CSV table of C-alpha atoms in Angstrom, one decimal:
chain,number,residue,atom,x,y,z
R,1,MET,CA,-0.1,-0.1,0.0
R,2,LEU,CA,1.2,3.4,-1.1
R,3,ARG,CA,1.0,6.2,1.3
R,4,CYS,CA,1.5,9.8,0.3
R,5,ARG,CA,1.6,12.8,2.5
R,6,PHE,CA,0.9,16.4,1.5
R,7,SER,CA,1.0,19.3,3.8
R,8,SER,CA,-1.2,22.3,3.4
R,9,GLN,CA,-0.3,25.7,4.2
R,10,LEU,CA,-1.9,25.4,7.7
R,11,GLY,CA,0.7,22.8,8.6
R,12,HIS,CA,-2.0,20.0,8.7
R,13,THR,CA,-0.9,16.7,7.1
R,14,ARG,CA,-3.5,14.8,4.8
R,15,ALA,CA,-2.9,11.1,3.9
R,16,LEU,CA,-4.0,9.7,0.6
R,17,HIS,CA,-4.4,5.9,0.4
R,18,THR,CA,-4.2,4.3,-3.2
R,19,SER,CA,-5.5,0.8,-2.2
R,20,SER,CA,-8.1,-1.0,-4.5
R,21,GLY,CA,-10.9,0.0,-2.2
R,22,LEU,CA,-10.2,3.8,-2.6
R,23,LEU,CA,-9.7,5.3,-6.1
R,24,PHE,CA,-9.3,8.7,-7.3
R,25,ARG,CA,-12.3,9.9,-9.2
R,26,CYS,CA,-12.9,13.3,-11.0
R,27,THR,CA,-15.9,14.9,-12.3
R,28,PRO,CA,-15.9,16.4,-15.8
R,29,ALA,CA,-15.3,20.0,-16.3
R,30,LEU,CA,-18.5,21.9,-16.7
R,31,CYS,CA,-18.2,24.7,-19.0
R,32,ALA,CA,-20.9,27.1,-17.9
R,33,GLU,CA,-21.1,30.8,-18.1
R,34,PRO,CA,-23.0,33.2,-15.9
R,35,LEU,CA,-26.5,34.0,-16.4
R,36,LYS,CA,-27.4,36.7,-18.8
R,37,LYS,CA,-29.0,39.8,-17.1
R,38,LYS,CA,-32.7,40.3,-17.9
R,39,LYS,CA,-33.3,43.2,-20.1
R,40,LYS,CA,-35.8,45.6,-18.6
R,41,LEU,CA,-38.7,46.0,-21.0
R,42,ASP,CA,-40.9,49.1,-21.6
R,43,PRO,CA,-44.2,48.5,-19.7
R,44,GLN,CA,-45.9,49.6,-22.8
R,45,ILE,CA,-44.5,46.5,-24.7
R,46,ILE,CA,-45.5,44.2,-21.9
R,47,LYS,CA,-48.9,45.6,-21.9
R,48,GLN,CA,-49.1,45.1,-25.7
R,49,ARG,CA,-48.0,41.4,-25.5
R,50,GLU,CA,-50.5,40.7,-22.8
R,51,GLU,CA,-53.3,42.2,-24.9
R,52,ARG,CA,-52.3,40.1,-27.9
R,53,LYS,CA,-52.4,37.1,-25.7
R,54,ARG,CA,-55.8,37.9,-24.4
R,55,LYS,CA,-57.2,38.6,-28.0
R,56,ARG,CA,-55.8,35.4,-29.3
R,57,LEU,CA,-57.4,33.3,-26.4
R,58,GLU,CA,-60.7,35.3,-26.9
R,59,LYS,CA,-60.7,34.2,-30.6
R,60,GLN,CA,-60.1,30.6,-29.8
R,61,ILE,CA,-62.9,30.7,-27.2
R,62,ARG,CA,-65.3,32.3,-30.0
R,63,ARG,CA,-64.2,29.5,-32.5
R,64,LEU,CA,-64.8,26.8,-29.9
R,65,GLU,CA,-68.3,28.2,-29.0
R,66,LYS,CA,-69.1,28.4,-32.7
R,67,ASN,CA,-68.3,24.7,-33.4
R,68,ALA,CA,-69.7,23.6,-30.0
R,69,ARG,CA,-73.1,22.9,-31.6
R,70,GLN,CA,-71.5,20.6,-34.3
R,71,LEU,CA,-71.4,17.1,-33.1
R,72,LYS,CA,-68.2,15.0,-33.6
R,73,PRO,CA,-68.8,12.4,-36.2
R,74,ILE,CA,-68.6,8.7,-35.1
R,75,GLU,CA,-66.7,6.7,-37.7
R,76,GLU,CA,-68.6,3.5,-37.1
R,77,LEU,CA,-72.0,5.0,-37.8
R,78,GLU,CA,-70.9,6.8,-41.0
R,79,THR,CA,-72.0,4.8,-44.2
R,80,PRO,CA,-68.8,4.0,-46.4
R,81,MET,CA,-69.0,5.8,-49.7
R,82,GLU,CA,-68.7,2.5,-51.5
R,83,LEU,CA,-72.1,1.4,-50.1
R,84,ILE,CA,-73.6,4.8,-51.1
R,85,ASP,CA,-72.3,4.4,-54.7
R,86,GLU,CA,-73.7,0.9,-54.9
R,87,GLN,CA,-77.0,1.8,-53.5
R,88,GLY,CA,-78.7,1.4,-56.6
R,89,LYS,CA,-77.5,-2.1,-57.2
R,90,ARG,CA,-78.3,-3.3,-53.7
R,91,ARG,CA,-81.8,-2.1,-53.6
R,92,ARG,CA,-84.3,-4.7,-53.7
R,93,ALA,CA,-87.5,-4.5,-55.9
R,94,SER,CA,-90.5,-3.9,-53.5
R,95,SER,CA,-92.9,-6.8,-53.7
R,96,ASN,CA,-96.6,-6.4,-53.3
R,97,LEU,CA,-97.9,-9.3,-51.2
R,98,SER,CA,-101.3,-10.5,-51.3
R,99,PRO,CA,-103.6,-10.0,-48.2
R,100,GLU,CA,-104.0,-13.9,-48.2
R,101,LEU,CA,-100.2,-14.4,-48.1
R,102,LEU,CA,-99.8,-11.8,-45.1
R,103,GLU,CA,-102.7,-13.4,-43.2
R,104,GLY,CA,-101.1,-17.0,-43.8
R,105,ARG,CA,-97.7,-15.6,-42.4
R,106,ALA,CA,-99.3,-14.1,-39.4
R,107,LEU,CA,-101.2,-17.3,-38.7
R,108,LEU,CA,-98.0,-19.4,-39.1
R,109,GLU,CA,-96.1,-17.1,-36.7
R,110,LYS,CA,-98.8,-17.5,-34.2
R,111,GLN,CA,-98.8,-21.2,-34.4
R,112,TRP,CA,-95.1,-21.3,-34.1
R,113,ALA,CA,-95.2,-19.2,-31.0
R,114,LYS,CA,-97.9,-21.5,-29.3
R,115,PHE,CA,-96.0,-24.7,-30.2
R,116,LYS,CA,-92.7,-23.1,-28.6
R,117,MET,CA,-94.7,-22.2,-25.4
R,118,GLN,CA,-96.1,-25.7,-25.1
R,119,GLU,CA,-92.6,-27.2,-25.6
R,120,LYS,CA,-91.3,-24.9,-22.8
R,121,LEU,CA,-94.1,-25.9,-20.5
R,122,ALA,CA,-93.5,-29.6,-21.2
R,123,ASP,CA,-89.9,-29.2,-20.3
R,124,TYR,CA,-90.8,-27.4,-17.1
R,125,GLN,CA,-93.2,-30.1,-16.1
R,126,LEU,CA,-90.6,-32.7,-16.8
R,127,PHE,CA,-88.0,-31.1,-14.5
R,128,ASP,CA,-90.6,-30.9,-11.9
R,129,ARG,CA,-91.4,-34.6,-12.1
R,130,ILE,CA,-87.6,-35.4,-12.1
R,131,VAL,CA,-87.0,-33.3,-9.0
R,132,ALA,CA,-90.2,-34.6,-7.2
R,133,ALA,CA,-89.1,-38.4,-7.9
R,134,GLN,CA,-85.5,-37.5,-6.6
R,135,THR,CA,-86.7,-36.0,-3.5
R,136,LYS,CA,-89.2,-38.9,-2.7
R,137,ALA,CA,-86.4,-41.5,-3.4
R,138,LEU,CA,-83.9,-39.6,-1.0
R,139,ASN,CA,-86.5,-39.4,1.8
R,140,GLU,CA,-87.4,-43.1,1.4
R,141,LEU,CA,-83.6,-43.9,1.6
R,142,LYS,CA,-83.2,-41.6,4.5
R,143,LEU,CA,-85.9,-43.7,6.3
R,144,GLU,CA,-84.1,-47.0,5.4
R,145,SER,CA,-80.5,-45.8,6.2
R,146,GLU,CA,-79.0,-42.6,7.3
R,147,GLU,CA,-75.5,-43.8,6.2
R,148,LEU,CA,-76.6,-44.5,2.7
R,149,TYR,CA,-78.5,-41.3,2.4
R,150,GLN,CA,-75.3,-39.3,3.5
R,151,GLN,CA,-73.4,-41.1,0.7
R,152,ALA,CA,-76.2,-40.4,-1.8
R,153,ILE,CA,-76.2,-36.7,-1.3
R,154,GLN,CA,-72.4,-36.4,-1.8
R,155,PRO,CA,-71.3,-34.9,-5.0
R,156,ASP,CA,-69.8,-37.2,-7.5
R,157,PRO,CA,-66.5,-35.8,-8.8
R,158,ALA,CA,-66.4,-38.1,-11.8
R,159,LEU,CA,-69.9,-36.8,-13.0
R,160,VAL,CA,-68.3,-33.4,-14.1
R,161,PRO,CA,-64.5,-33.5,-14.5
R,162,PHE,CA,-63.2,-30.4,-13.0
R,163,SER,CA,-59.8,-29.5,-11.8
R,164,ALA,CA,-58.6,-26.0,-10.5
R,165,GLU,CA,-55.2,-24.9,-9.5
R,166,GLY,CA,-54.1,-22.2,-7.2
R,167,PRO,CA,-56.0,-20.0,-4.8
R,168,VAL,CA,-59.3,-18.9,-6.0
R,169,ALA,CA,-58.9,-15.5,-4.4
R,170,THR,CA,-55.9,-13.7,-3.4
R,171,PRO,CA,-55.5,-11.4,-0.5
R,172,PRO,CA,-54.8,-7.6,-1.7
R,173,ILE,CA,-51.3,-6.4,-1.7
R,174,ASN,CA,-50.7,-3.5,0.6
R,175,ASN,CA,-49.5,-0.3,-0.7
R,176,TYR,CA,-49.6,-1.7,-4.3
R,177,GLU,CA,-49.6,1.0,-7.1
R,178,GLN,CA,-51.4,-0.3,-10.0
R,179,PRO,CA,-49.4,0.4,-13.5
R,180,ASP,CA,-51.2,2.8,-15.8
R,181,GLY,CA,-50.4,0.7,-18.8
R,182,GLU,CA,-49.2,2.0,-22.1
R,183,TYR,CA,-51.4,2.4,-25.0
R,184,ILE,CA,-51.4,4.4,-28.3
R,185,ASP,CA,-54.1,6.8,-28.8
R,186,VAL,CA,-55.2,6.6,-32.5
R,187,SER,CA,-58.4,8.4,-32.1
R,188,LYS,CA,-58.8,11.5,-34.4
R,189,LYS,CA,-58.7,14.9,-32.9
R,190,TRP,CA,-61.7,17.1,-33.9
R,191,GLU,CA,-61.8,20.9,-33.3
């Protein structure tokens, strides 16, 4: 280990160690210059600048108020120009339906609605009969043997194969700061 001693004008001795743990470090030279003095401006010029800013802001406010009544267009609701151009090709010829045909269609719709209602009622009645039969069988089993009844009401894991890994709910993390996420805003700006 090298040891160098420098003495200052006050007579104090300072030791410099040049071991691997202590190294000399220097900072880069910063080329800076003193700040420029602010020029004193004429109060009339400052007043004119403020007046121009105020007029510019008033003009922007008037423009925004004038355009406030105009609704921003929604691109999803706009009809594409290709469809407007092809409107003549896409238009169907109006067909005049006879009153008998219209009455037949209405009757068919009523019959279909009645059929679907009866089908739904039959399903409900079937479910009710199944549940009633199951309840009756379980009550009879309970009277015969409590042990068999307890085994019968246990869920069957092989009936519906289901597997889950990990906790279903995790406790909140204290002092967690949710990241904002990054996204690119591609929406059009309307003025």
